mmCIF file of C-alpha atoms in Angstrom:
data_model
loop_
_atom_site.group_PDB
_atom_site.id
_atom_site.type_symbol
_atom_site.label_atom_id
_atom_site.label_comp_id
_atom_site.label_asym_id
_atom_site.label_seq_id
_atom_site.Cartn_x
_atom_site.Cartn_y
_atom_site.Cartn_z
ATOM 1 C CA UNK A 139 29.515 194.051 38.063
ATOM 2 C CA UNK A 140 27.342 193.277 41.270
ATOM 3 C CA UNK A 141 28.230 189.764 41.399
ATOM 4 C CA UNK A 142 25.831 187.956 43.390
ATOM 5 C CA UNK A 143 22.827 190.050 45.028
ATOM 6 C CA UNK A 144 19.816 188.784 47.580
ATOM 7 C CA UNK A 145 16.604 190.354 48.085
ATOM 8 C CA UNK A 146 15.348 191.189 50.805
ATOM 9 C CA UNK A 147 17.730 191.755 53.678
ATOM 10 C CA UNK A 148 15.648 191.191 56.381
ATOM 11 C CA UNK A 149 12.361 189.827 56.666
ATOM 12 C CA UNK A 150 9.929 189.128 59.309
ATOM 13 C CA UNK A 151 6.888 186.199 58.846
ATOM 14 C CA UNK A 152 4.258 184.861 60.618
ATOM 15 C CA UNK A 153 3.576 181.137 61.198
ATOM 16 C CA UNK A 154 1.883 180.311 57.713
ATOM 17 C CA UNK A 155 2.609 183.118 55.786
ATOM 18 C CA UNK A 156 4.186 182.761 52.325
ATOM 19 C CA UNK A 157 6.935 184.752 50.436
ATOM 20 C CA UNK A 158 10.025 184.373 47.548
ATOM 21 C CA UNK A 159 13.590 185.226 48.141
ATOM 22 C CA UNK A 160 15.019 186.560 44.922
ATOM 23 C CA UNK A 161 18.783 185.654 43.579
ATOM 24 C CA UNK A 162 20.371 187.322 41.180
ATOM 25 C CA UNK A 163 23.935 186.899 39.216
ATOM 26 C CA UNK A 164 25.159 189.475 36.328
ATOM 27 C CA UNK A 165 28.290 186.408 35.798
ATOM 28 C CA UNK A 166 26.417 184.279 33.290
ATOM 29 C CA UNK A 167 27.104 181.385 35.590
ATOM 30 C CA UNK A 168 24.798 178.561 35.184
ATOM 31 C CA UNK A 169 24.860 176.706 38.646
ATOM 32 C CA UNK A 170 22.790 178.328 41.376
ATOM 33 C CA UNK A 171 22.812 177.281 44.773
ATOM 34 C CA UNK A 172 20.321 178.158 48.268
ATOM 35 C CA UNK A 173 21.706 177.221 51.489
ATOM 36 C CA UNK A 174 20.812 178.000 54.596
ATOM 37 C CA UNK A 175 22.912 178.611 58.029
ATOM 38 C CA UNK A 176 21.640 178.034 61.501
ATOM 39 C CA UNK A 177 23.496 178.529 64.935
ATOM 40 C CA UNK A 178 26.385 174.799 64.686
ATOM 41 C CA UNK A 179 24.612 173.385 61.479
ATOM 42 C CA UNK A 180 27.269 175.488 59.389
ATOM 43 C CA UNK A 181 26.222 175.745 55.459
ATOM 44 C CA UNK A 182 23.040 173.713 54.213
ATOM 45 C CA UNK A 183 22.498 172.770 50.739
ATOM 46 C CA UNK A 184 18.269 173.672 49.753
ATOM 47 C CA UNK A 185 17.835 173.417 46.707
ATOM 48 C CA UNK A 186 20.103 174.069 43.267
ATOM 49 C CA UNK A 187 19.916 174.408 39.751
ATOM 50 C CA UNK A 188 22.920 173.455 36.878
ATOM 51 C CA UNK A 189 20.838 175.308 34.417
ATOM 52 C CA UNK A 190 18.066 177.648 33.105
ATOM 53 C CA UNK A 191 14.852 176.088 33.288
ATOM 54 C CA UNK A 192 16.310 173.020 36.378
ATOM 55 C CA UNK A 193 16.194 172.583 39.705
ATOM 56 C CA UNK A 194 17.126 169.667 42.192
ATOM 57 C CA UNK A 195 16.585 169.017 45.991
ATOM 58 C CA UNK A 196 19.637 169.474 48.391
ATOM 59 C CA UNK A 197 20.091 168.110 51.493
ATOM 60 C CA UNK A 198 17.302 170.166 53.400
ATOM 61 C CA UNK A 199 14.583 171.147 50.596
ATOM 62 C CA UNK A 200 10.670 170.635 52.592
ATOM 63 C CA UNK A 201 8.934 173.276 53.056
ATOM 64 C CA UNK A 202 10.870 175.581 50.062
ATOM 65 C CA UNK A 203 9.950 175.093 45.608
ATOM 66 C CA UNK A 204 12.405 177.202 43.497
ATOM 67 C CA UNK A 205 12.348 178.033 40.275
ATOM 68 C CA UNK A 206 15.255 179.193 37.815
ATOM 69 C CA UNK A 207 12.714 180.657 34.688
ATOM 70 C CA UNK A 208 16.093 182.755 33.717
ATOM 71 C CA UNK A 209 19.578 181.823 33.777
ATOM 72 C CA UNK A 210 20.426 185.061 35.895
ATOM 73 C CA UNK A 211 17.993 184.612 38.572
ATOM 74 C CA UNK A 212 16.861 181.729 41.654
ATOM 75 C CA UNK A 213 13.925 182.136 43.576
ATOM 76 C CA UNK A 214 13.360 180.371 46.424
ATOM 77 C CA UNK A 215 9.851 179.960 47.792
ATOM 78 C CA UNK A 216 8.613 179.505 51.239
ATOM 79 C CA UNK A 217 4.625 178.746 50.850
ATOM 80 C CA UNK A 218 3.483 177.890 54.531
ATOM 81 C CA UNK A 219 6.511 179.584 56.719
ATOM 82 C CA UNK A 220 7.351 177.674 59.837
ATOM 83 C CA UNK A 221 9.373 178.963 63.069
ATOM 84 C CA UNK A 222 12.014 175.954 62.034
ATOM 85 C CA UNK A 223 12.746 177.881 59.062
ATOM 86 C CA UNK A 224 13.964 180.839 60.898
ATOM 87 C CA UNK A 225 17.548 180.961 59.262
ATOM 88 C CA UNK A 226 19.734 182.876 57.107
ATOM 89 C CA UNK A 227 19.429 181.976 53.449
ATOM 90 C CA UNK A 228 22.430 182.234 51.276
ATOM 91 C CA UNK A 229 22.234 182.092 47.767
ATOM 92 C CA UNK A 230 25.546 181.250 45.859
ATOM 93 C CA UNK A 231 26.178 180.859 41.790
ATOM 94 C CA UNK A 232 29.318 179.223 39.901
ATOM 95 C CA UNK A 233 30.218 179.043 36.332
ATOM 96 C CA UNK A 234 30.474 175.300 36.823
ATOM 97 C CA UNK A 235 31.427 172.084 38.489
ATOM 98 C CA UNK A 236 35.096 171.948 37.747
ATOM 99 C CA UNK A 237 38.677 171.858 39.599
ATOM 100 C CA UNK A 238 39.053 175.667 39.200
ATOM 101 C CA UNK A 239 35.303 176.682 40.211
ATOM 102 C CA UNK A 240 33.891 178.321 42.973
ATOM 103 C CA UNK A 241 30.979 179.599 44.362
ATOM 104 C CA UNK A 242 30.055 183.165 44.828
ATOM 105 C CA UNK A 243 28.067 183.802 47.782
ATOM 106 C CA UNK A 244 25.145 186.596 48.243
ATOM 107 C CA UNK A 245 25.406 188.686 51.412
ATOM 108 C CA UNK A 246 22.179 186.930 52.699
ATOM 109 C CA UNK A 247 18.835 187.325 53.933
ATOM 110 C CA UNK A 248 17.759 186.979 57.401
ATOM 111 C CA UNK A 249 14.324 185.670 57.908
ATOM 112 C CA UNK A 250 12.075 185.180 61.563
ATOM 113 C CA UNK A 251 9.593 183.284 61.266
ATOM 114 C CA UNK A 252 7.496 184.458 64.427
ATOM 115 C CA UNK B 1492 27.228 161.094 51.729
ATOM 116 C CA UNK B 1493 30.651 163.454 52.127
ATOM 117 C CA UNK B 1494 31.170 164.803 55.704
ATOM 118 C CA UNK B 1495 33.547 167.539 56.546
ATOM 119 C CA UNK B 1496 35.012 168.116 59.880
ATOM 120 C CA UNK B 1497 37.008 171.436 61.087
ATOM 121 C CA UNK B 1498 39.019 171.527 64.494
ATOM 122 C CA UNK B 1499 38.930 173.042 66.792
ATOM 123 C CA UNK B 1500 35.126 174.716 66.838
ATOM 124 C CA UNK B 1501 36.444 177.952 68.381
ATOM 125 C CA UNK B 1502 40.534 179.303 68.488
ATOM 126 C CA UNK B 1503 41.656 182.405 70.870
ATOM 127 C CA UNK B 1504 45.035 183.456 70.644
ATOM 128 C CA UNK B 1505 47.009 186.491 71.187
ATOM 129 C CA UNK B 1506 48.094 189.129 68.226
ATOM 130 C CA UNK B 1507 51.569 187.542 66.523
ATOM 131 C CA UNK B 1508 50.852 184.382 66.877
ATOM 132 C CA UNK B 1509 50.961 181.524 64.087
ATOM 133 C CA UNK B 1510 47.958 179.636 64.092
ATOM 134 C CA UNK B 1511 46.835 176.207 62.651
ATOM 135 C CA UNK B 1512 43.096 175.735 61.563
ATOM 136 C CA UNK B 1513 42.312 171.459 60.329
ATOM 137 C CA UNK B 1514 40.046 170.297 58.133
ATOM 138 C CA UNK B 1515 38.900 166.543 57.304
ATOM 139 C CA UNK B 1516 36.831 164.936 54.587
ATOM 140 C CA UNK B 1517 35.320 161.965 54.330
ATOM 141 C CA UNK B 1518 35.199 160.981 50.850
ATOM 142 C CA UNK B 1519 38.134 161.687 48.516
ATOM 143 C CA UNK B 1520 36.462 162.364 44.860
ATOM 144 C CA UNK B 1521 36.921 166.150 44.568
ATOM 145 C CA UNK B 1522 37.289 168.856 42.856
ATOM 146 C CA UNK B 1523 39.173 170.750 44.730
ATOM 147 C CA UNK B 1524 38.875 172.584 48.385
ATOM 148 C CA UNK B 1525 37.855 176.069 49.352
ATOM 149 C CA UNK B 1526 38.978 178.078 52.573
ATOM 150 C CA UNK B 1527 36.121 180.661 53.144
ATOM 151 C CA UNK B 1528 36.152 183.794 55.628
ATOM 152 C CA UNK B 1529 32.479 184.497 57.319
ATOM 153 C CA UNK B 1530 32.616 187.804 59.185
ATOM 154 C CA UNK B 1531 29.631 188.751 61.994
ATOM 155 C CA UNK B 1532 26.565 189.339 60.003
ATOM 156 C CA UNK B 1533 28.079 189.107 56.203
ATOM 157 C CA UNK B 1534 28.021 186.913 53.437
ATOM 158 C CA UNK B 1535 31.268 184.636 52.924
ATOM 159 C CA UNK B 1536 35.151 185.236 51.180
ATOM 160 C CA UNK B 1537 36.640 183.068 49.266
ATOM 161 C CA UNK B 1538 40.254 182.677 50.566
ATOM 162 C CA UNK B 1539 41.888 179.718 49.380
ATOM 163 C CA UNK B 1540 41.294 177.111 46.731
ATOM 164 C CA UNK B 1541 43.485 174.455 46.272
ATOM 165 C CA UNK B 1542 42.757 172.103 43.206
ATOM 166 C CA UNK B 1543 42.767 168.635 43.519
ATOM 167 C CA UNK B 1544 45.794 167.509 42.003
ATOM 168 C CA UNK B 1545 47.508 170.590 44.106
ATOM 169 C CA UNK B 1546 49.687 170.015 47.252
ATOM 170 C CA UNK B 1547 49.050 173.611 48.581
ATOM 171 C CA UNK B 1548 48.255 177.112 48.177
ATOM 172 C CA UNK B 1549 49.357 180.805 49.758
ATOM 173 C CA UNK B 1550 48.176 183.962 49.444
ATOM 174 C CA UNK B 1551 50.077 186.666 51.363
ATOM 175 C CA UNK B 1552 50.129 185.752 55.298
ATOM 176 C CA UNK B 1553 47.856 182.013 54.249
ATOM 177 C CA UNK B 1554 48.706 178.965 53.549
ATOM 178 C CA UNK B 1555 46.818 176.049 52.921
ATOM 179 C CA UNK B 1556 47.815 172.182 51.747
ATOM 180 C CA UNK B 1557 45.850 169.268 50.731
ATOM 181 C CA UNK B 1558 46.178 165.955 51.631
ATOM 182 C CA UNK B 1559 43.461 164.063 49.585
ATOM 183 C CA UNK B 1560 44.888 160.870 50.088
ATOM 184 C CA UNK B 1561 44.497 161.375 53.293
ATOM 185 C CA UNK B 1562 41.382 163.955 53.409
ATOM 186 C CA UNK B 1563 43.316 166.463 55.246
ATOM 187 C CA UNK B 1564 43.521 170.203 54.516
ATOM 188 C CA UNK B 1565 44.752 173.144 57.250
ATOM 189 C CA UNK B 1566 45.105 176.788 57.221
ATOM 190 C CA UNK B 1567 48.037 178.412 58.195
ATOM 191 C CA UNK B 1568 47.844 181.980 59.531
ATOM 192 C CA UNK B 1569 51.192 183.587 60.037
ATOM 193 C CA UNK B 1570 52.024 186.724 62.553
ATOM 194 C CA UNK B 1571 47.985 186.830 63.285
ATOM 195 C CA UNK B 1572 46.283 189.947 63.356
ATOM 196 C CA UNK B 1573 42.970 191.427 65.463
ATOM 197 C CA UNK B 1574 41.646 191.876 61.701
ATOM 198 C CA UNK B 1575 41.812 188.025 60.704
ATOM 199 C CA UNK B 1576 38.939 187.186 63.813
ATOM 200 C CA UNK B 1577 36.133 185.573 61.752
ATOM 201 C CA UNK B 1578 34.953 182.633 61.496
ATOM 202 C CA UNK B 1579 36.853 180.263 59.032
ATOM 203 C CA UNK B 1580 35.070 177.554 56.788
ATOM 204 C CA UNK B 1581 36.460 175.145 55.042
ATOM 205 C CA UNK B 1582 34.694 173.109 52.050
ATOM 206 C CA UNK B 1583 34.476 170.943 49.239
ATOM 207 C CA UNK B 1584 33.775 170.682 45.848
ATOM 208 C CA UNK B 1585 32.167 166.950 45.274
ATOM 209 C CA UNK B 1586 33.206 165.118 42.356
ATOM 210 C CA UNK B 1587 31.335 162.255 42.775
ATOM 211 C CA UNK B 1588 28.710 160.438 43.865
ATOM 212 C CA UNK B 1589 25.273 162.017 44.882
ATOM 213 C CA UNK B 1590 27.085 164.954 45.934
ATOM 214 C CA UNK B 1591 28.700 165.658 42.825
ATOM 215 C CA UNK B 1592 28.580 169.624 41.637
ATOM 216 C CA UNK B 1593 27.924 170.674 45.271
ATOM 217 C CA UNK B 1594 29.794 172.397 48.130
ATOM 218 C CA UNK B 1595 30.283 170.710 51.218
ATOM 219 C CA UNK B 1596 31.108 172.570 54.364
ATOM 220 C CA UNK B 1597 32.553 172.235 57.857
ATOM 221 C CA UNK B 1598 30.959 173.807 60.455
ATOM 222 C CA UNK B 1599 34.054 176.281 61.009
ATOM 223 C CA UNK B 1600 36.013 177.250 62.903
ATOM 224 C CA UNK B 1601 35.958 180.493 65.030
ATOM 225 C CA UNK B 1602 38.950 182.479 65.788
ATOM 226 C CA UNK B 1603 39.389 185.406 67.854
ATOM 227 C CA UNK B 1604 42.611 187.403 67.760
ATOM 228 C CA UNK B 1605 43.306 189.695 70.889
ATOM 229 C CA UNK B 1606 45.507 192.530 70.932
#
């Protein structure tokens, strides 16, 4: 059981370039979550999804699309990187909304955006 | 919109102490509360979750109550350790409004533990 796994690591950009940071969860959870973190901004939501086949915006979603095609996996899309979205991304899944539930956090993925 | 506050931004205190980390929110519809460890470099723990209709939690050397009257939460570390230095976030599961299914989080609080 691998929980909650990010792909890549690490990645270096340039100004314009595009790529997709892959989320995966082997819990059968149906929320997803991307946040990122930046130097005292804490935890920011990006984007989610309650479900295969949804998305919705967070509190910080230009410049990233997702898309949740399978219940087990979130991508998260940058198409035009910018140096403002130098971050690390976090990717988190829960079974659901409720008084008992929690999120399970990815270790992350650092991005530069040069 | 839900805010969450943690005080202090950054704790140093020498190994043995008890400690006291504080946590505010804004808006009171929740599910319940989550204490999270963030170590250098790593993803983050769940320590603590305390449901809404729950006073407080522990777990071994942690403690942590709820207030959500008040929208008050704190994290009590007894007989501190150099191991517990992380940073320490605390957040919320919205209930309502157009945060509802989504985590909120402070911006945390740092500690460092010195031998």
């Amino acid at each position: 059981n691998a929980g909650v796994t990010q792909t890549p690591k690490f990645r270096v950009l340039k100004t314009g370039q595009s790529m997709t940071l892959l989320c995966a969860q082997d819990m059968n959870h149906e929320y997803m979550y991307w946040y990122r973190q930046d130097p005292g901004m804490g935890l920011r939501l990006i984007h989610y999804s309650v479900g295969e086949g949804t998305t919705a915006k967070g509190e910080v979603p230009d410049g990233y699309n997702v898309s949740r095609l399978k219940k087990q996996n979130f991508l998260l899309g940058l198409e035009s990187a910018a140096p403002s979205q130098t971050s690390v991304y976090f990717c988190a899944s829960a079974r659901l909304a409720g008084v008992s539930d929690t999120q399970y956090f990815g270790p992350g993925t650092r991005l530069t955006v040069l | 919109k839900q805010e969450v506050t943690q005080i202090p931004a950054a704790l140093s205190v020498p190994e043995g102490e008890n400690l006291v980390l504080n946590c505010s929110f804004t808006d009171s519809a929740i599910y319940n509360l989550q204490w999270f460890r963030q170590d250098p470099g790593k993803g983050l723990t769940s320590l603590l979750l305390i449901q809404s209709s729950q006073r407080e939690q522990t777990s071994g050397r942690l403690n942590a109550s709820l207030d959500k009257s008040s929208g008050r939460s704190t994290l009590y570390i007894a007989a501190s350790q150099p191991g517990d230095s992380a940073t320490y976030l605390c957040a919320v599961y919205n209930a309502g409004g157009t945060s509802y299914g989504k985590l909120t989080f402070g911006q945390g609080t740092i500690l460092t533990v010195h031998p």
